[in-house]
JSON list of C-alpha atoms in Angstrom, two decimals:
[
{"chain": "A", "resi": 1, "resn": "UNK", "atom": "CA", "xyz": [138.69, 102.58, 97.08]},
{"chain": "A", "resi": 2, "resn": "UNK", "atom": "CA", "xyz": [140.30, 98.87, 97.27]},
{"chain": "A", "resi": 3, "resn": "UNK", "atom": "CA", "xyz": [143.47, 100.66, 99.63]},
{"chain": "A", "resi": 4, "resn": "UNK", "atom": "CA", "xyz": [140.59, 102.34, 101.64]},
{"chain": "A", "resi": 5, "resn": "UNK", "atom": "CA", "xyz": [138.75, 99.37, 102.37]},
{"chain": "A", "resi": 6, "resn": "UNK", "atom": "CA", "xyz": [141.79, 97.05, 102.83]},
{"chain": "A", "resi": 7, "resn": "UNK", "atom": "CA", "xyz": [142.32, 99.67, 106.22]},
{"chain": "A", "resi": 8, "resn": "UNK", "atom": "CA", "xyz": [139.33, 99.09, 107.54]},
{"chain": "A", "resi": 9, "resn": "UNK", "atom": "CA", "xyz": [138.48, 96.53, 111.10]},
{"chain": "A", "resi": 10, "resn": "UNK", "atom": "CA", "xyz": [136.36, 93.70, 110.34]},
{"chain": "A", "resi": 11, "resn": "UNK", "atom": "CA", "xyz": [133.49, 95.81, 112.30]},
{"chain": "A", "resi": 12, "resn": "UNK", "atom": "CA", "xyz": [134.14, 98.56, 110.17]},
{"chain": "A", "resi": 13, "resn": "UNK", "atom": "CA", "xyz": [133.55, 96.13, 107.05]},
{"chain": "A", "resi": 14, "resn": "UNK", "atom": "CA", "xyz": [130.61, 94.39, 108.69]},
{"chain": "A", "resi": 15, "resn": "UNK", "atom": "CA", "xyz": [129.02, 98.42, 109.20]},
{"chain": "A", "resi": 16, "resn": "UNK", "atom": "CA", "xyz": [130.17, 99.58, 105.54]},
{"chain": "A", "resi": 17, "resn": "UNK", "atom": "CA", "xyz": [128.51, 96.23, 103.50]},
{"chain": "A", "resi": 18, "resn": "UNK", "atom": "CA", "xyz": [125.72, 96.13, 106.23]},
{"chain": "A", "resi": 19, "resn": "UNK", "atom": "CA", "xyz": [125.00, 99.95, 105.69]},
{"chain": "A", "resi": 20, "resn": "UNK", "atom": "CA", "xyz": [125.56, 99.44, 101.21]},
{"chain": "A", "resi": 21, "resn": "UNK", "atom": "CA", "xyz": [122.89, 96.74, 101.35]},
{"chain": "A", "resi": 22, "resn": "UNK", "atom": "CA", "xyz": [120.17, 98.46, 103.52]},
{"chain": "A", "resi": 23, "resn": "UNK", "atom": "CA", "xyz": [120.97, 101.72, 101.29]},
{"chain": "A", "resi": 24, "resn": "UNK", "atom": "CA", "xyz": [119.65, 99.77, 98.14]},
{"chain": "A", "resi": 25, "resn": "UNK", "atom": "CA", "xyz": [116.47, 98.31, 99.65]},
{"chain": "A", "resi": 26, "resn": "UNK", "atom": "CA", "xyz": [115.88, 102.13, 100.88]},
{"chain": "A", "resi": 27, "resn": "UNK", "atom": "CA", "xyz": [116.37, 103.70, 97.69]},
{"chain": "A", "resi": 28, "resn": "UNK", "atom": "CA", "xyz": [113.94, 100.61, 95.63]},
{"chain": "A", "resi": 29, "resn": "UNK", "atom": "CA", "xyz": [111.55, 101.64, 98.14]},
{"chain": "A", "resi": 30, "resn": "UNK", "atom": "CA", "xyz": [111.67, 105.20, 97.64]},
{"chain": "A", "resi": 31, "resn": "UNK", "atom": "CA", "xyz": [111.50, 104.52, 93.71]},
{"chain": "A", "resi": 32, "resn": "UNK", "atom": "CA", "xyz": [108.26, 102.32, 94.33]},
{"chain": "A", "resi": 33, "resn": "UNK", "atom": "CA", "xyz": [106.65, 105.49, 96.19]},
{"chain": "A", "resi": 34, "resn": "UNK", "atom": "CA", "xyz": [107.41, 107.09, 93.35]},
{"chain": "A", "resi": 35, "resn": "UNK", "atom": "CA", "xyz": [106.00, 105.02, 90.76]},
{"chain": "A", "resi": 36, "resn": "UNK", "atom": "CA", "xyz": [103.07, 103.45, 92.30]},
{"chain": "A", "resi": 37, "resn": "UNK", "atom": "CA", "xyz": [100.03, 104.64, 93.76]},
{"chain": "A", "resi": 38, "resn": "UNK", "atom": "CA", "xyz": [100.75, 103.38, 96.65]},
{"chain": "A", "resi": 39, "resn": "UNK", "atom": "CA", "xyz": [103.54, 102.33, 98.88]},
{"chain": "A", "resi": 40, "resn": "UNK", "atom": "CA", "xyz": [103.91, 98.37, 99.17]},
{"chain": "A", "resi": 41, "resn": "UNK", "atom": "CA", "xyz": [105.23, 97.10, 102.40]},
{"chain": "A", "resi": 42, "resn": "UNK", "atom": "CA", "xyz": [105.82, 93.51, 102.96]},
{"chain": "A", "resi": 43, "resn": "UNK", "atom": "CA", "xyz": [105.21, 92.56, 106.43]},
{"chain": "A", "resi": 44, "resn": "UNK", "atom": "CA", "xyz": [107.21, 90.01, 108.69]},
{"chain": "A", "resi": 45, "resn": "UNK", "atom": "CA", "xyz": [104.11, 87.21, 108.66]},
{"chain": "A", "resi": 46, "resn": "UNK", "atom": "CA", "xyz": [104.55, 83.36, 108.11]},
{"chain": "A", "resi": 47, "resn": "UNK", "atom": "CA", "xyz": [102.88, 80.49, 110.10]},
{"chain": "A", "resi": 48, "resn": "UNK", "atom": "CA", "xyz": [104.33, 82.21, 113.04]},
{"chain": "A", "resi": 49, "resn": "UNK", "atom": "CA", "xyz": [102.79, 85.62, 112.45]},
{"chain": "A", "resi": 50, "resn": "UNK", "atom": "CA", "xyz": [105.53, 88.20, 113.35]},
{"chain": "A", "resi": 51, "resn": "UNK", "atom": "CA", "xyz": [103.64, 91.13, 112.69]},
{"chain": "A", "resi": 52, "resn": "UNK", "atom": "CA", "xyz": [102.99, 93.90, 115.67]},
{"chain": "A", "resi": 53, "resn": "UNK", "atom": "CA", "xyz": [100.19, 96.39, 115.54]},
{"chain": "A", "resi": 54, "resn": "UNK", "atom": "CA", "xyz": [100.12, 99.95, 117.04]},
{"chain": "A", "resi": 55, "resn": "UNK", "atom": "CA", "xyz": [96.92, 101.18, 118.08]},
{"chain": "A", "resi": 56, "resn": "UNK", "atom": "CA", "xyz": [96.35, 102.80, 114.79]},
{"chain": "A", "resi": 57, "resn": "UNK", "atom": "CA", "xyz": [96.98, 99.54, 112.89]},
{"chain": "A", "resi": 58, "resn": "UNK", "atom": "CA", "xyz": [100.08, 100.28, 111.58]},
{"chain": "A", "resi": 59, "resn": "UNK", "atom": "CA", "xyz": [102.63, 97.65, 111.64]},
{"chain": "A", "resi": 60, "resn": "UNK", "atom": "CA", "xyz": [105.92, 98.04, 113.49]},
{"chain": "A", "resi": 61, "resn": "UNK", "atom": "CA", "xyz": [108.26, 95.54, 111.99]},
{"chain": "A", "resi": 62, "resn": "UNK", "atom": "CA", "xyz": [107.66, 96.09, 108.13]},
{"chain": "A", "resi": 63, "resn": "UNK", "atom": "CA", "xyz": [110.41, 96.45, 105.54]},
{"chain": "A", "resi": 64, "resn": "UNK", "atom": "CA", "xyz": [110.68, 100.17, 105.92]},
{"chain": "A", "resi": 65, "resn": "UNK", "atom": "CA", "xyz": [111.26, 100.70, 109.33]},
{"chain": "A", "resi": 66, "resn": "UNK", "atom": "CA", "xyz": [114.02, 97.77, 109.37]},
{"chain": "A", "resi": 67, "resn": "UNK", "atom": "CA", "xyz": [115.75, 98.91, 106.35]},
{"chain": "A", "resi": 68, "resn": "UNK", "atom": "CA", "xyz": [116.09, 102.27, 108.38]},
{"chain": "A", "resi": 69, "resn": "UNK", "atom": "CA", "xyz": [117.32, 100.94, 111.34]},
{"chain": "A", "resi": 70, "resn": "UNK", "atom": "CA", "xyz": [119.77, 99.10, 109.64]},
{"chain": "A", "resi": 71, "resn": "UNK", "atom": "CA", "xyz": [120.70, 101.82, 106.34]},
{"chain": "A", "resi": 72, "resn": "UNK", "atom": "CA", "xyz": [121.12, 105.03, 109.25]},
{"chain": "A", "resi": 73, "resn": "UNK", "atom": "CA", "xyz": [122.49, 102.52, 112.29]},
{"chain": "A", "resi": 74, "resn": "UNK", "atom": "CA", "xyz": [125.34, 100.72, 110.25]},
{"chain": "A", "resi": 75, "resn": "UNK", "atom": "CA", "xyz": [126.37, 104.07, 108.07]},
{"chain": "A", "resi": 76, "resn": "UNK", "atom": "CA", "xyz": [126.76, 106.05, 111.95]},
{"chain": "A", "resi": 77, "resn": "UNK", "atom": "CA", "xyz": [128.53, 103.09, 113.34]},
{"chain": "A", "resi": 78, "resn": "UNK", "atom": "CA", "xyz": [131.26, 103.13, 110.37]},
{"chain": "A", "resi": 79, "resn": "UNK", "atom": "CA", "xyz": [131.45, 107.13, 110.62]},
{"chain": "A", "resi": 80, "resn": "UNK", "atom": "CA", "xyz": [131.99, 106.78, 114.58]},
{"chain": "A", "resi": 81, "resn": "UNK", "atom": "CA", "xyz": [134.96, 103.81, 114.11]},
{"chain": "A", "resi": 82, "resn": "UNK", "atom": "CA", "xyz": [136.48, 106.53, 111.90]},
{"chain": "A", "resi": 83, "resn": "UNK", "atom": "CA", "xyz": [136.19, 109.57, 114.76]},
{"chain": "A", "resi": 84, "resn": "UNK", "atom": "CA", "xyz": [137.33, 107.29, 117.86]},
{"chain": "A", "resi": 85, "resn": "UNK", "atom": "CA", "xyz": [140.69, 105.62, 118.59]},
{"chain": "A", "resi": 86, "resn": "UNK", "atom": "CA", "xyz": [141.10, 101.71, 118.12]},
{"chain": "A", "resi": 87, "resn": "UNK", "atom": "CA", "xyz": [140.29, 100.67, 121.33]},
{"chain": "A", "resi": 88, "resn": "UNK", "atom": "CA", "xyz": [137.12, 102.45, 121.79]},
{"chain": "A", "resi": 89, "resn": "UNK", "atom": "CA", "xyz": [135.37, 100.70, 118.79]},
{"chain": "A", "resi": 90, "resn": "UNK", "atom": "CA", "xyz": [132.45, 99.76, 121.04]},
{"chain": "A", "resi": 91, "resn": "UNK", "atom": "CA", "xyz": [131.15, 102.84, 121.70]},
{"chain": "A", "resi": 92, "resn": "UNK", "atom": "CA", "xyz": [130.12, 102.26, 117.56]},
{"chain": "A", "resi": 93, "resn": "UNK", "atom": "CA", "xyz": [128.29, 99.86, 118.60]},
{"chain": "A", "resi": 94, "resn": "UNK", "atom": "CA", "xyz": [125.96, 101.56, 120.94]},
{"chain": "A", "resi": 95, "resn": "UNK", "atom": "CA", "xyz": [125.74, 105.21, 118.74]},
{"chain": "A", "resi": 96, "resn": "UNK", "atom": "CA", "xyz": [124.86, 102.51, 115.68]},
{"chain": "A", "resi": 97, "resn": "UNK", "atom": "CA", "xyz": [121.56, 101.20, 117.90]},
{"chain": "A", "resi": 98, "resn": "UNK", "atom": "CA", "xyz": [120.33, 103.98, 118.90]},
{"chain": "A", "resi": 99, "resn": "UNK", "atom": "CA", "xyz": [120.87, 106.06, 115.69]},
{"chain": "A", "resi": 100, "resn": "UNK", "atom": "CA", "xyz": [119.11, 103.16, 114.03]},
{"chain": "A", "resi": 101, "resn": "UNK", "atom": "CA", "xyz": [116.25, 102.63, 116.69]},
{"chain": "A", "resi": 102, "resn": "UNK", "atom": "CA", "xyz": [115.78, 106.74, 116.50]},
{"chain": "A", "resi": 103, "resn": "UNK", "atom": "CA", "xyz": [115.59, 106.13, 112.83]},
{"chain": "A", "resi": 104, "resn": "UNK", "atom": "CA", "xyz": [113.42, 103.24, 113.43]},
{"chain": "A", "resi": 105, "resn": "UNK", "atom": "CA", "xyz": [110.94, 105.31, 115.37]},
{"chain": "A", "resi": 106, "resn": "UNK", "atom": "CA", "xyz": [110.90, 107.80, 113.15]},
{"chain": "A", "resi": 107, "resn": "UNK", "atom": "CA", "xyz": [109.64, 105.58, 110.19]},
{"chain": "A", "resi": 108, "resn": "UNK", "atom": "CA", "xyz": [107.12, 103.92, 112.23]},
{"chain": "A", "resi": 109, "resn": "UNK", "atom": "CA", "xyz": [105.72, 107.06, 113.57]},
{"chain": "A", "resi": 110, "resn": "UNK", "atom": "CA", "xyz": [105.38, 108.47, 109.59]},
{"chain": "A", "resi": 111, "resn": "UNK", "atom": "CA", "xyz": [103.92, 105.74, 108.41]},
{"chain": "A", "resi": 112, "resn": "UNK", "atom": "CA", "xyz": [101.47, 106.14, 111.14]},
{"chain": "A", "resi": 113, "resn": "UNK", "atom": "CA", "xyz": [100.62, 109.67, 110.65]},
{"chain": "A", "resi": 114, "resn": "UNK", "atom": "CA", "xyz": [100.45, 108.71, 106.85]},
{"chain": "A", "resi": 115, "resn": "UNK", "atom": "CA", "xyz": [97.42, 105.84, 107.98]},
{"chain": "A", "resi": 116, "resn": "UNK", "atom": "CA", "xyz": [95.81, 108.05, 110.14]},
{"chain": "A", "resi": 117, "resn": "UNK", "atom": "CA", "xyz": [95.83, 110.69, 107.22]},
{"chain": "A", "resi": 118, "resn": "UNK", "atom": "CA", "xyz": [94.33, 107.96, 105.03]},
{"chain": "A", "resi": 119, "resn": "UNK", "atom": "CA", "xyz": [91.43, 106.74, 107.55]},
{"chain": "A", "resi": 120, "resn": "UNK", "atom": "CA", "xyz": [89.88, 110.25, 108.26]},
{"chain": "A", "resi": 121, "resn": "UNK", "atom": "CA", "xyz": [87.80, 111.66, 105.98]},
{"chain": "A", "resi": 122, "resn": "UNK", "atom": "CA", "xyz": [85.47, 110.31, 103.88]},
{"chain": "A", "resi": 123, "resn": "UNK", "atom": "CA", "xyz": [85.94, 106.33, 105.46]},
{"chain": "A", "resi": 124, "resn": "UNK", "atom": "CA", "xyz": [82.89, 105.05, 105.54]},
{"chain": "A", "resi": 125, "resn": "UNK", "atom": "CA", "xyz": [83.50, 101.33, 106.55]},
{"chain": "A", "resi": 126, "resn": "UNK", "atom": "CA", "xyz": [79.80, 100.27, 106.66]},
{"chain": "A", "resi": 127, "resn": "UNK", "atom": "CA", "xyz": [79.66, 100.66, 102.70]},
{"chain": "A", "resi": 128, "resn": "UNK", "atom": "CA", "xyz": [82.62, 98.06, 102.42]},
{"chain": "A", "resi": 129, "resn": "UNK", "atom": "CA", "xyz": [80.13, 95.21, 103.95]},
{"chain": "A", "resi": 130, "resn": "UNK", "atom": "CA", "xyz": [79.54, 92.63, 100.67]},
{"chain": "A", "resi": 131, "resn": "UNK", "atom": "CA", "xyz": [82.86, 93.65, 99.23]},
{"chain": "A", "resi": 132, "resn": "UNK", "atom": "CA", "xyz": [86.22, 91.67, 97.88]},
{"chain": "A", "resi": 133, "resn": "UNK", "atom": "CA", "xyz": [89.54, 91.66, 99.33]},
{"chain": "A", "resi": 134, "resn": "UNK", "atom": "CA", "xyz": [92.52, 89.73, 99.70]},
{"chain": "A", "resi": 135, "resn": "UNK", "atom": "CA", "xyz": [94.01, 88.69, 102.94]},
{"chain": "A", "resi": 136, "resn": "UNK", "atom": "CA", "xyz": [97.59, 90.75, 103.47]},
{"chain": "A", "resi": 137, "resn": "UNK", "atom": "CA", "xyz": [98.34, 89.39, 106.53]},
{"chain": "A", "resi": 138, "resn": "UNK", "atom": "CA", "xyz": [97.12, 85.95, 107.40]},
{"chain": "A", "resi": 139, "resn": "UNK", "atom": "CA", "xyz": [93.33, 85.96, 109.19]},
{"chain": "A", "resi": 140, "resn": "UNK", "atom": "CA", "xyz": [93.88, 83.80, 113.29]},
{"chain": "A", "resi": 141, "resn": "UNK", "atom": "CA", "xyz": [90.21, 81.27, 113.27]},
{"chain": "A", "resi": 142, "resn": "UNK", "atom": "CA", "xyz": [87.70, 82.16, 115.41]},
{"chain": "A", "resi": 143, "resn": "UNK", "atom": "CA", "xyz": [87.78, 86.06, 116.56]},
{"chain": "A", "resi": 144, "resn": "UNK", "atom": "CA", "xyz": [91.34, 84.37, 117.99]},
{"chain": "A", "resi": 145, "resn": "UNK", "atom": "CA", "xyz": [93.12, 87.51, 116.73]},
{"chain": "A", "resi": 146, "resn": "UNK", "atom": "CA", "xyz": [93.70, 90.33, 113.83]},
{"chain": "A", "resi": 147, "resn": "UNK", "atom": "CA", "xyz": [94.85, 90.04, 110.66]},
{"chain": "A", "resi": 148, "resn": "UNK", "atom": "CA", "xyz": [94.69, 92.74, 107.62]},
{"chain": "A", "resi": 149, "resn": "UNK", "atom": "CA", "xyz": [92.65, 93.19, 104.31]},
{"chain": "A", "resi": 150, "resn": "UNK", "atom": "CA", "xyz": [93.44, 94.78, 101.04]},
{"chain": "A", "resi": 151, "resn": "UNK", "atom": "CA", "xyz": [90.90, 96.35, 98.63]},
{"chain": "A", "resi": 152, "resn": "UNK", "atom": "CA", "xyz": [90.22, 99.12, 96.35]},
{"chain": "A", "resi": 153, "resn": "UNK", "atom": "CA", "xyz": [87.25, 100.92, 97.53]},
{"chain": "A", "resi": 154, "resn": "UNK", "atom": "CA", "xyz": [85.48, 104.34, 98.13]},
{"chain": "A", "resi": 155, "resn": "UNK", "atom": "CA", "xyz": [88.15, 105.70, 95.73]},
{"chain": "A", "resi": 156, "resn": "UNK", "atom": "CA", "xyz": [91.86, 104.72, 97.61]},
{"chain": "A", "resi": 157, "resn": "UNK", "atom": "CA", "xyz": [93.64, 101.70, 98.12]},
{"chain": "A", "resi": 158, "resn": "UNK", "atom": "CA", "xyz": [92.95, 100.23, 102.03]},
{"chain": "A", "resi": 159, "resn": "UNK", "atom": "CA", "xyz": [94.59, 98.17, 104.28]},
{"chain": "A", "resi": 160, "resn": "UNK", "atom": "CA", "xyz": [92.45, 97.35, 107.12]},
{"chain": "A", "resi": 161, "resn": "UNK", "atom": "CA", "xyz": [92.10, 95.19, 110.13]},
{"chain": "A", "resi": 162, "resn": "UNK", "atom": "CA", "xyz": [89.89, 92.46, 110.15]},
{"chain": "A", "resi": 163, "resn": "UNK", "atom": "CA", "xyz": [88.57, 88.79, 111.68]},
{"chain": "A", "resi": 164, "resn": "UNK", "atom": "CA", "xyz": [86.61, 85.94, 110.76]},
{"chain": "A", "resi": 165, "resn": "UNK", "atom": "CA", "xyz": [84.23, 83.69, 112.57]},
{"chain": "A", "resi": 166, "resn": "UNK", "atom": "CA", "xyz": [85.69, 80.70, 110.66]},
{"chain": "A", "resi": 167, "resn": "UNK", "atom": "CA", "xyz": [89.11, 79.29, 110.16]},
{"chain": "A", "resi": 168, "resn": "UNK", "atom": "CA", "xyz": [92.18, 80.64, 109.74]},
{"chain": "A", "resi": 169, "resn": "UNK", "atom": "CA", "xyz": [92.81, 82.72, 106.42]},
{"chain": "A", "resi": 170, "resn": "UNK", "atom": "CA", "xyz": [96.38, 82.78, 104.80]},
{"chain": "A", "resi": 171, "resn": "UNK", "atom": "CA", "xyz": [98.12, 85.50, 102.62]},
{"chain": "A", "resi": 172, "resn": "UNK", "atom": "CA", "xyz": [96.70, 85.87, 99.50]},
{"chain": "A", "resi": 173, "resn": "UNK", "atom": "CA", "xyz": [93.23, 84.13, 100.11]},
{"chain": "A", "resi": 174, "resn": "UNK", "atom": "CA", "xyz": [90.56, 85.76, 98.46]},
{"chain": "A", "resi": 175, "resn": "UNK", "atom": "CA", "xyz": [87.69, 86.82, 101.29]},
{"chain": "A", "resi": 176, "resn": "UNK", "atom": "CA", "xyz": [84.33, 88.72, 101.87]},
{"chain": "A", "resi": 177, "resn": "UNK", "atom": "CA", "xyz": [83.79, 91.43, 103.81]},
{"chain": "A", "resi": 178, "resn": "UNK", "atom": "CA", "xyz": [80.46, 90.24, 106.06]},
{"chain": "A", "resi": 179, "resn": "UNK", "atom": "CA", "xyz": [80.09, 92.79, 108.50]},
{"chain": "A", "resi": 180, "resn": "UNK", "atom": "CA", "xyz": [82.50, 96.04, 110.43]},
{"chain": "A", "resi": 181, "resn": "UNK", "atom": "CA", "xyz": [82.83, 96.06, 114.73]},
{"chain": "A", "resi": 182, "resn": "UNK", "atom": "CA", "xyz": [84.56, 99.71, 115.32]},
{"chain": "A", "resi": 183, "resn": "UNK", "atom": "CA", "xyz": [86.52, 99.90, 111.49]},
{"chain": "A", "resi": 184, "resn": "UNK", "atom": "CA", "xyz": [87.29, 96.02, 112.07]},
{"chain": "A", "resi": 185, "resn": "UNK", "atom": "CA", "xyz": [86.18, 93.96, 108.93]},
{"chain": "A", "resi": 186, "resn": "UNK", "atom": "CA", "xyz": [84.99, 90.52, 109.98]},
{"chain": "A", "resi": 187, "resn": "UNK", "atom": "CA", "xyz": [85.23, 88.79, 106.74]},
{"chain": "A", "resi": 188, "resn": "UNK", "atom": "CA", "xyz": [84.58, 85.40, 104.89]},
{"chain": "A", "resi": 189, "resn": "UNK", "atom": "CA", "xyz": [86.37, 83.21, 102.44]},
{"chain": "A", "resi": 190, "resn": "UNK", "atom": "CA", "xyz": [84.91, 84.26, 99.36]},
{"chain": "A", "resi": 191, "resn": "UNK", "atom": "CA", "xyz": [84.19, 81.45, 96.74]},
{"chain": "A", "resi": 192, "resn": "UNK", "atom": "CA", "xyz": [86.72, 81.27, 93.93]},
{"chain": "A", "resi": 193, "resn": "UNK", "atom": "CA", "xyz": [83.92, 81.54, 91.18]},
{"chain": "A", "resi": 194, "resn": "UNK", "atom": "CA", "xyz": [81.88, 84.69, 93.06]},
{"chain": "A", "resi": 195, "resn": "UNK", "atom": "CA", "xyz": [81.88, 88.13, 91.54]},
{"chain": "A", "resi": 196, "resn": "UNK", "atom": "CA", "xyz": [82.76, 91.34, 92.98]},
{"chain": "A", "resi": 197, "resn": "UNK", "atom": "CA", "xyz": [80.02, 92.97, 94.39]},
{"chain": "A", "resi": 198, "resn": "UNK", "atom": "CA", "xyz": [80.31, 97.09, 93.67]},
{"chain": "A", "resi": 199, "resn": "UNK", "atom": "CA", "xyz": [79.08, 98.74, 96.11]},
{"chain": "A", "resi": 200, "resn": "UNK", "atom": "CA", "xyz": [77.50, 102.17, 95.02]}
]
C-alpha cells in the first residue's frame, strides 16, 4: 500500500485522500438513514444564507449532494490518471467534474422525488396553523424571503417552507406556525415559556 501510494502524482494523491474523506461522510450518512427515522441533512446556511431552493423546496447544496460530487468525482479522477499516459492528466480533471456533477444531479433529483413522495398524500397544511417548530434554516424579516421549519406533525417528520411578518429568525429559534399561503408557513417567534398546542 505505502510502495503504491509513494507512485502516485500529487493530483493523483489530492483525488485518492479527497475521494477517502468524502467516502466516510457518505457511508455516516447512509448509517444515519439507517438508524433514524429520518434522514438529517445539514444545510449550507450562516448569516450569509447559502442555501438554494428548487421549486419543490428541496435544497441543492446540502451535505449529500456535495459529499457525492466529491466521493464519485475524486474516486473517477484517480481511476482515469491510472488509464491515461502522464501528460494527459488533465483530461482527469474534466471526467472528475462531470462524473461528480452527474452524481451531484442525481442526489438532488432523489432527494426531490423523496420530498415530493413525502408532501402528497394526506398533507393537510391548514391543520399545522397554532403549532411548534423550530427554525432549520434561518427565517429573512419581513416576507423578505424563505426560510424552512421543522416539526412533528400529522404523523411524519416535516420540513417546510415558511416566512414571518416580523424579524429575522435564526437556526434553532423556537417559532409558531400563524397561518399557511400555498403550503408556505408564515410563522411567529414562539415564547420560550408557551406550550405546544396539539392539534387534533
Amino acid at each position: 500500500m505505502i510502495e503504491w501510494y509513494s507512485t502516485l502524482t500529487v493530483l493523483e494523491q489530492v483525488y485518492f485522500w479527497l475521494g477517502i474523506v468524502a467516502t466516510v461522510f457518505l457511508i455516516i450518512q447512509i448509517v444515519m438513514l439507517c438508524f433514524t427515522s429520518y434522514g438529517g441533512d445539514v444545510d449550507l446556511d450562516g448569516d450569509g444564507d447559502i442555501d438554494v431552493d428548487m421549486d419543490s423546496g428541496v435544497s441543492i447544496f446540502t451535505v449529500k449532494s456535495l459529499t457525492a460530487f466529491f466521493a464519485v468525482g475524486s474516486w473517477a479522477g484517480l481511476l482515469t490518471c491510472a488509464l491515461i499516459a502522464d501528460n494527459l492528466q488533465w483530461v482527469s480533471a474534466i471526467v472528475a467534474l462531470v462524473s461528480g456533477a452527474a452524481a451531484f444531479a442525481l442526489v438532488v433529483l432523489l432527494m426531490r422525488f423523496i420530498y415530493k413522495m413525502q408532501s402528497s398524500g394526506t398533507f393537510q397544511p391548514e391543520k399545522l396553523v397554532g403549532r411548534r417548530a423550530t427554525v432549520y434554516v434561518s427565517v429573512p424579516e419581513k416576507r423578505s424571503g424563505r426560510g424552512k421549519i421543522t416539526l412533528n406533525a400529522q404523523g411524519k417528520f416535516m420540513e417546510l417552507d415558511a416566512m414571518t411578518d416580523g424579524e429575522r429568525l435564526s437556526v434553532d429559534d423556537p417559532v409558531e406556525i400563524v397561518a399557511t399561503e400555498n403550503e408556505c408557513m408564515l410563522v411567529a417567534r414562539a415564547a420560550e415559556n408557551d406550550e405546544e398546542k396539539e392539534v387534533k
